[in-house]
CSV table of C-alpha atoms in Angstrom, one decimal:
chain,number,residue,atom,x,y,z
A,1,MET,CA,14.0,-9.8,-14.5
A,2,LYS,CA,10.4,-8.5,-14.4
A,3,ILE,CA,9.1,-6.5,-11.4
A,4,GLU,CA,6.8,-9.3,-10.4
A,5,GLU,CA,9.8,-11.7,-10.1
A,6,LYS,CA,11.8,-9.2,-8.1
A,7,ILE,CA,8.9,-8.6,-5.7
A,8,ALA,CA,8.6,-12.4,-5.2
A,9,LEU,CA,12.2,-12.4,-3.8
A,10,LEU,CA,11.4,-9.9,-1.0
A,11,ARG,CA,10.9,-11.0,2.5
A,12,ASN,CA,8.1,-9.2,4.5
A,13,LYS,CA,7.3,-9.4,8.1
A,14,PRO,CA,3.9,-7.6,8.4
A,15,GLU,CA,2.5,-6.1,11.6
A,16,GLN,CA,-1.0,-7.2,12.6
A,17,SER,CA,-2.3,-3.7,12.3
A,18,SER,CA,-1.9,-1.8,9.1
A,19,HIS,CA,0.5,1.1,8.6
A,20,ILE,CA,-1.8,2.4,5.9
A,21,GLU,CA,-5.1,3.9,6.9
A,22,ILE,CA,-7.8,5.1,4.4
A,23,ASP,CA,-10.3,7.7,5.5
A,24,PRO,CA,-13.5,6.5,3.7
A,25,SER,CA,-15.3,9.8,3.9
A,26,ILE,CA,-12.5,11.5,2.0
A,27,CYS,CA,-11.8,8.6,-0.3
A,28,ARG,CA,-15.4,8.5,-1.4
A,29,GLN,CA,-15.1,12.0,-2.8
A,30,CYS,CA,-12.3,11.0,-5.2
A,31,ASP,CA,-13.2,10.2,-8.7
A,32,ASP,CA,-9.8,9.1,-10.0
A,33,LYS,CA,-8.9,6.5,-7.3
A,34,ILE,CA,-5.3,6.7,-8.6
A,35,CYS,CA,-4.1,4.5,-5.7
A,36,LEU,CA,-5.7,1.6,-7.5
A,37,LYS,CA,-3.3,2.1,-10.4
A,38,VAL,CA,0.0,3.2,-8.9
A,39,CYS,CA,0.9,0.6,-6.3
A,40,PRO,CA,3.7,-1.6,-7.7
A,41,ALA,CA,2.6,-4.5,-5.5
A,42,HIS,CA,-1.1,-4.1,-6.6
A,43,LEU,CA,-2.3,-4.0,-3.0
A,44,TYR,CA,-5.3,-1.7,-3.5
A,45,GLU,CA,-8.7,-2.8,-4.7
A,46,LEU,CA,-12.2,-1.4,-5.0
A,47,ASP,CA,-14.8,-3.4,-3.0
A,48,ALA,CA,-17.6,-4.1,-5.5
A,49,VAL,CA,-20.3,-4.1,-2.8
A,50,SER,CA,-19.4,-1.1,-0.7
A,51,GLY,CA,-17.5,0.9,-3.3
A,52,GLN,CA,-14.7,1.5,-0.8
A,53,VAL,CA,-11.0,1.3,-1.6
A,54,LYS,CA,-9.3,-1.5,0.5
A,55,VAL,CA,-5.6,-2.1,1.0
A,56,GLU,CA,-3.8,-5.3,1.9
A,57,HIS,CA,-0.9,-3.9,3.9
A,58,THR,CA,1.0,-7.1,4.3
A,59,GLY,CA,2.7,-7.0,0.9
A,60,CYS,CA,3.6,-3.3,1.1
A,61,LEU,CA,7.0,-2.3,-0.5
A,62,GLU,CA,7.1,0.9,1.6
A,63,CYS,CA,7.6,3.1,-1.4
A,64,ALA,CA,4.8,5.5,-0.2
A,65,THR,CA,3.7,6.0,-3.8
A,66,CYS,CA,0.0,5.7,-2.8
A,67,TRP,CA,0.4,8.4,-0.1
A,68,LEU,CA,2.2,10.7,-2.6
A,69,VAL,CA,-0.4,10.5,-5.3
A,70,CYS,CA,-3.5,10.8,-3.0
A,71,SER,CA,-4.3,14.4,-3.8
A,72,ARG,CA,-7.2,14.5,-1.3
A,73,GLY,CA,-5.2,13.3,1.7
A,74,ALA,CA,-7.4,10.2,2.3
A,75,LEU,CA,-4.4,8.1,3.2
A,76,LYS,CA,-2.4,8.1,6.4
A,77,TRP,CA,0.9,6.3,5.8
A,78,ARG,CA,3.8,5.5,8.0
A,79,TYR,CA,6.7,3.1,8.0
A,80,PRO,CA,6.0,-0.1,10.0
A,81,ASN,CA,7.4,-0.3,13.5
A,82,GLY,CA,11.0,-1.6,13.9
A,83,SER,CA,11.7,-5.2,12.7
A,84,PHE,CA,8.5,-5.2,10.7
A,85,GLY,CA,7.9,-4.6,7.1
A,86,VAL,CA,9.7,-5.3,3.9
A,87,CYS,CA,13.3,-6.6,3.9
A,88,TYR,CA,15.2,-5.7,0.7
A,89,ARG,CA,18.1,-7.9,-0.2
A,90,TYR,CA,21.0,-7.0,-2.4
A,91,GLY,CA,21.3,-8.7,-5.8
């Protein structure tokens, strides 16, 4: 089974506010923008008009890969509050 097929089986109950915050002043200094490449759910995108990185938190797999690879510390990441977020199922 491909990763995309597995992700499609997940259940996600997103909070209204994001559990991922991007500091644009720090992010702007980053040339690599590795967060655009590492998210397994492909939630990060570069806004063509503003040049800012945006994230769609509602599909987050809560792996924290984005936070780990952000060498400049532009991301603030936390787990969603109780009963919100991704629900992994066995099998």
